[in-house]
PDB file of C-alpha atoms in Angstrom:
ATOM      1  CA  UNK V 601     -22.136   8.006   6.060  1.00  0.00           C
ATOM      2  CA  UNK V 602     -21.553  10.743   8.586  1.00  0.00           C
ATOM      3  CA  UNK V 603     -18.532  12.889   7.992  1.00  0.00           C
ATOM      4  CA  UNK V 604     -15.195  11.785   9.397  1.00  0.00           C
ATOM      5  CA  UNK V 605     -14.981  14.528  12.015  1.00  0.00           C
ATOM      6  CA  UNK V 606     -18.429  13.616  13.378  1.00  0.00           C
ATOM      7  CA  UNK V 607     -17.439   9.948  13.642  1.00  0.00           C
ATOM      8  CA  UNK V 608     -14.181  10.906  15.340  1.00  0.00           C
ATOM      9  CA  UNK V 609     -15.951  13.091  17.891  1.00  0.00           C
ATOM     10  CA  UNK V 610     -18.607  10.438  18.505  1.00  0.00           C
ATOM     11  CA  UNK V 611     -16.065   7.739  19.356  1.00  0.00           C
ATOM     12  CA  UNK V 612     -13.490   9.908  21.124  1.00  0.00           C
ATOM     13  CA  UNK V 613     -15.481   9.200  24.264  1.00  0.00           C
ATOM     14  CA  UNK V 614     -13.061  10.802  26.703  1.00  0.00           C
ATOM     15  CA  UNK V 615     -12.803  13.909  24.470  1.00  0.00           C
ATOM     16  CA  UNK V 616      -9.008  14.008  24.568  1.00  0.00           C
ATOM     17  CA  UNK V 617      -8.621  14.586  20.824  1.00  0.00           C
ATOM     18  CA  UNK V 618      -7.200  11.098  20.292  1.00  0.00           C
ATOM     19  CA  UNK V 619      -8.746   7.772  19.419  1.00  0.00           C
ATOM     20  CA  UNK V 620      -7.510   4.825  21.464  1.00  0.00           C
ATOM     21  CA  UNK V 621      -7.579   1.290  20.128  1.00  0.00           C
ATOM     22  CA  UNK V 622     -10.888   0.657  21.934  1.00  0.00           C
ATOM     23  CA  UNK V 623     -12.394   3.829  20.495  1.00  0.00           C
ATOM     24  CA  UNK V 624     -11.062   2.918  17.037  1.00  0.00           C
ATOM     25  CA  UNK V 625     -12.673  -0.506  17.321  1.00  0.00           C
ATOM     26  CA  UNK V 626     -16.087   1.088  17.894  1.00  0.00           C
ATOM     27  CA  UNK V 627     -15.592   3.581  15.051  1.00  0.00           C
ATOM     28  CA  UNK V 628     -14.603   0.811  12.632  1.00  0.00           C
ATOM     29  CA  UNK V 629     -17.861  -0.989  13.358  1.00  0.00           C
ATOM     30  CA  UNK V 630     -19.781   2.121  12.305  1.00  0.00           C
ATOM     31  CA  UNK V 631     -17.676   2.224   9.144  1.00  0.00           C
ATOM     32  CA  UNK V 632     -18.743  -1.389   8.424  1.00  0.00           C
ATOM     33  CA  UNK V 633     -15.232  -2.783   8.947  1.00  0.00           C
ATOM     34  CA  UNK V 634     -14.806  -5.890  11.102  1.00  0.00           C
ATOM     35  CA  UNK V 635     -12.341  -4.724  13.790  1.00  0.00           C
ATOM     36  CA  UNK V 636     -10.202  -7.758  14.569  1.00  0.00           C
ATOM     37  CA  UNK V 637      -7.306  -7.376  16.993  1.00  0.00           C
ATOM     38  CA  UNK V 638      -4.864  -7.950  14.135  1.00  0.00           C
ATOM     39  CA  UNK V 639      -6.497  -5.306  11.985  1.00  0.00           C
ATOM     40  CA  UNK V 640      -6.432  -2.721  14.760  1.00  0.00           C
ATOM     41  CA  UNK V 641      -2.742  -3.437  15.371  1.00  0.00           C
ATOM     42  CA  UNK V 642      -1.831  -3.034  11.712  1.00  0.00           C
ATOM     43  CA  UNK V 643      -3.982   0.110  11.374  1.00  0.00           C
ATOM     44  CA  UNK V 644      -2.219   1.672  14.333  1.00  0.00           C
ATOM     45  CA  UNK V 645       1.175   0.767  12.867  1.00  0.00           C
ATOM     46  CA  UNK V 646       0.221   2.289   9.522  1.00  0.00           C
ATOM     47  CA  UNK V 647      -1.676   5.411  10.606  1.00  0.00           C
ATOM     48  CA  UNK V 648      -0.295   6.428  14.021  1.00  0.00           C
ATOM     49  CA  UNK V 649       2.267   8.735  12.435  1.00  0.00           C
ATOM     50  CA  UNK V 650       3.441  10.348  15.664  1.00  0.00           C
ATOM     51  CA  UNK V 651       3.777   6.970  17.406  1.00  0.00           C
ATOM     52  CA  UNK V 652       1.758   7.877  20.505  1.00  0.00           C
ATOM     53  CA  UNK V 653      -0.410   4.732  20.328  1.00  0.00           C
ATOM     54  CA  UNK V 654      -3.537   6.699  19.393  1.00  0.00           C
ATOM     55  CA  UNK V 655      -4.984   8.383  16.315  1.00  0.00           C
ATOM     56  CA  UNK V 656      -5.639  12.094  16.166  1.00  0.00           C
ATOM     57  CA  UNK V 657      -8.246  13.533  13.797  1.00  0.00           C
ATOM     58  CA  UNK V 658      -5.765  13.966  10.939  1.00  0.00           C
ATOM     59  CA  UNK V 659      -4.522  10.364  11.229  1.00  0.00           C
ATOM     60  CA  UNK V 660      -8.083   9.036  11.484  1.00  0.00           C
ATOM     61  CA  UNK V 661      -9.151  11.095   8.456  1.00  0.00           C
ATOM     62  CA  UNK V 662      -6.339   9.579   6.402  1.00  0.00           C
ATOM     63  CA  UNK V 663      -7.336   6.084   7.557  1.00  0.00           C
ATOM     64  CA  UNK V 664     -10.992   6.565   6.597  1.00  0.00           C
ATOM     65  CA  UNK V 665      -9.997   8.055   3.247  1.00  0.00           C
ATOM     66  CA  UNK V 666      -7.796   5.071   2.491  1.00  0.00           C
ATOM     67  CA  UNK V 667     -10.451   2.568   3.573  1.00  0.00           C
ATOM     68  CA  UNK V 668     -12.682   3.873   0.781  1.00  0.00           C
ATOM     69  CA  UNK V 669     -10.140   2.527  -1.727  1.00  0.00           C
ATOM     70  CA  UNK V 670      -9.914  -0.966  -0.257  1.00  0.00           C
ATOM     71  CA  UNK V 671     -13.029  -2.216  -2.048  1.00  0.00           C
ATOM     72  CA  UNK V 672     -13.789  -5.819  -1.165  1.00  0.00           C
ATOM     73  CA  UNK V 673     -10.213  -6.561  -0.078  1.00  0.00           C
ATOM     74  CA  UNK V 674      -9.584  -7.717   3.485  1.00  0.00           C
ATOM     75  CA  UNK V 675      -8.129  -4.572   5.124  1.00  0.00           C
ATOM     76  CA  UNK V 676      -5.862  -6.533   7.447  1.00  0.00           C
ATOM     77  CA  UNK V 677      -4.422  -8.669   4.655  1.00  0.00           C
ATOM     78  CA  UNK V 678      -4.009  -5.670   2.377  1.00  0.00           C
ATOM     79  CA  UNK V 679      -2.226  -3.600   5.016  1.00  0.00           C
ATOM     80  CA  UNK V 680       0.004  -6.490   6.084  1.00  0.00           C
ATOM     81  CA  UNK V 681       1.052  -7.087   2.463  1.00  0.00           C
ATOM     82  CA  UNK V 682       1.692  -3.375   1.980  1.00  0.00           C
ATOM     83  CA  UNK V 683       3.785  -3.193   5.143  1.00  0.00           C
ATOM     84  CA  UNK V 684       5.853  -6.229   4.085  1.00  0.00           C
ATOM     85  CA  UNK V 685       6.787  -4.472   0.858  1.00  0.00           C
ATOM     86  CA  UNK V 686       7.261  -1.055   2.516  1.00  0.00           C
ATOM     87  CA  UNK V 687      10.468  -2.176   4.234  1.00  0.00           C
ATOM     88  CA  UNK V 688      11.452   1.251   5.574  1.00  0.00           C
ATOM     89  CA  UNK V 689       7.983   1.902   7.036  1.00  0.00           C
ATOM     90  CA  UNK V 690       7.654   5.226   5.238  1.00  0.00           C
ATOM     91  CA  UNK V 691       4.040   4.619   4.217  1.00  0.00           C
ATOM     92  CA  UNK V 692       5.081   4.443   0.578  1.00  0.00           C
ATOM     93  CA  UNK V 693       6.452   1.699  -1.650  1.00  0.00           C
ATOM     94  CA  UNK V 694       9.506   2.949  -3.512  1.00  0.00           C
ATOM     95  CA  UNK V 695      10.650   1.420  -6.813  1.00  0.00           C
ATOM     96  CA  UNK V 696      13.436  -0.410  -4.956  1.00  0.00           C
ATOM     97  CA  UNK V 697      11.013  -1.847  -2.399  1.00  0.00           C
ATOM     98  CA  UNK V 698       8.630  -2.844  -5.170  1.00  0.00           C
ATOM     99  CA  UNK V 699      11.378  -4.664  -7.034  1.00  0.00           C
ATOM    100  CA  UNK V 700      12.273  -6.638  -3.902  1.00  0.00           C
ATOM    101  CA  UNK V 701       8.597  -7.332  -3.176  1.00  0.00           C
ATOM    102  CA  UNK V 702       7.909  -8.547  -6.706  1.00  0.00           C
ATOM    103  CA  UNK V 703      10.732 -11.085  -6.500  1.00  0.00           C
ATOM    104  CA  UNK V 704       8.524 -13.067  -4.127  1.00  0.00           C
ATOM    105  CA  UNK V 705       5.884 -13.408  -6.848  1.00  0.00           C
ATOM    106  CA  UNK V 706       8.241 -13.985  -9.765  1.00  0.00           C
ATOM    107  CA  UNK V 707      10.271 -16.781  -8.190  1.00  0.00           C
ATOM    108  CA  UNK V 708      13.319 -17.512 -10.348  1.00  0.00           C
ATOM    109  CA  UNK V 709      12.264 -15.104 -13.082  1.00  0.00           C
ATOM    110  CA  UNK V 710      14.175 -11.807 -13.039  1.00  0.00           C
ATOM    111  CA  UNK V 711      12.311  -8.674 -12.023  1.00  0.00           C
ATOM    112  CA  UNK V 712      13.468  -6.050 -14.481  1.00  0.00           C
ATOM    113  CA  UNK V 713      13.360  -2.297 -14.062  1.00  0.00           C
ATOM    114  CA  UNK V 714      10.833  -2.267 -16.926  1.00  0.00           C
ATOM    115  CA  UNK V 715       8.459  -4.519 -14.948  1.00  0.00           C
ATOM    116  CA  UNK V 716       8.832  -2.320 -11.872  1.00  0.00           C
ATOM    117  CA  UNK V 717       8.138   0.793 -13.939  1.00  0.00           C
ATOM    118  CA  UNK V 718       5.110  -0.867 -15.552  1.00  0.00           C
ATOM    119  CA  UNK V 719       3.613  -1.568 -12.111  1.00  0.00           C
ATOM    120  CA  UNK V 720       4.399   1.932 -10.871  1.00  0.00           C
ATOM    121  CA  UNK V 721       2.871   3.467 -13.997  1.00  0.00           C
ATOM    122  CA  UNK V 722      -0.289   1.444 -13.387  1.00  0.00           C
ATOM    123  CA  UNK V 723      -0.560   2.083  -9.658  1.00  0.00           C
ATOM    124  CA  UNK V 724       0.931   5.542  -9.029  1.00  0.00           C
ATOM    125  CA  UNK V 725      -2.116   7.740  -9.680  1.00  0.00           C
ATOM    126  CA  UNK V 726      -0.565  10.961  -8.350  1.00  0.00           C
ATOM    127  CA  UNK V 727       2.680  10.407 -10.317  1.00  0.00           C
ATOM    128  CA  UNK V 728       5.015  10.959  -7.368  1.00  0.00           C
ATOM    129  CA  UNK V 729       7.131   7.907  -8.233  1.00  0.00           C
ATOM    130  CA  UNK V 730       5.973   5.795  -5.301  1.00  0.00           C
ATOM    131  CA  UNK V 731       2.865   3.884  -4.249  1.00  0.00           C
ATOM    132  CA  UNK V 732       0.825   4.795  -1.171  1.00  0.00           C
ATOM    133  CA  UNK V 733      -1.673   2.472   0.508  1.00  0.00           C
ATOM    134  CA  UNK V 734      -4.695   3.858  -1.380  1.00  0.00           C
ATOM    135  CA  UNK V 735      -2.944   3.439  -4.730  1.00  0.00           C
ATOM    136  CA  UNK V 736      -1.838  -0.046  -3.703  1.00  0.00           C
ATOM    137  CA  UNK V 737      -5.389  -1.007  -2.735  1.00  0.00           C
ATOM    138  CA  UNK V 738      -6.823   0.310  -5.995  1.00  0.00           C
ATOM    139  CA  UNK V 739      -4.173  -1.501  -8.032  1.00  0.00           C
ATOM    140  CA  UNK V 740      -4.757  -4.801  -6.229  1.00  0.00           C
ATOM    141  CA  UNK V 741      -8.518  -4.373  -6.730  1.00  0.00           C
ATOM    142  CA  UNK V 742      -7.996  -3.913 -10.486  1.00  0.00           C
ATOM    143  CA  UNK V 743      -5.767  -7.012 -10.628  1.00  0.00           C
ATOM    144  CA  UNK V 744      -8.422  -9.099  -8.881  1.00  0.00           C
ATOM    145  CA  UNK V 745     -10.976  -8.367 -11.625  1.00  0.00           C
TER     146      UNK V 745
END
C-alpha cells in the first residue's frame, strides 16, 4: 500500500490540505474499505478532531493507522459500538464508561470493578488506563476468535 501521505495528496483533489467526505470516500476505496454513507459519517465524527467537517493529514493518518487494527470487523459497526460506550466523545473509553457499557451485555448480573479491570488489562496495550479505538478493535478481534 502506498504511504498515507501519498494517498492523502492523491485524494485531496482541490489541494486545500483537507479531505472532504467525497475525497475520503475515494480514499477509502483505495484502502479496500467499503465507504457507505453511515461509515463516512461515523469516521468523520471519530476522526475530525477540530470539527471542521474535513480531515487534515494528521487526522487521516490516525484513521488509516486505526483501520489496520480493525481486522475483519465491520468498521462502521465497530466505530458505532465504540462511540456508544465512549459517552463523553473523548476518543477513549474510561473505566467508568466501560462499566456502564458492559452492563448492557451482563443484563442483571453485576459488573464489578474487577471485571472492568480485567477487560482494561486485556485491551489497554499502552497501559494508559483507558481504551482507544485501535485497542478496542484488537480486543474485539481477539474475542471473536
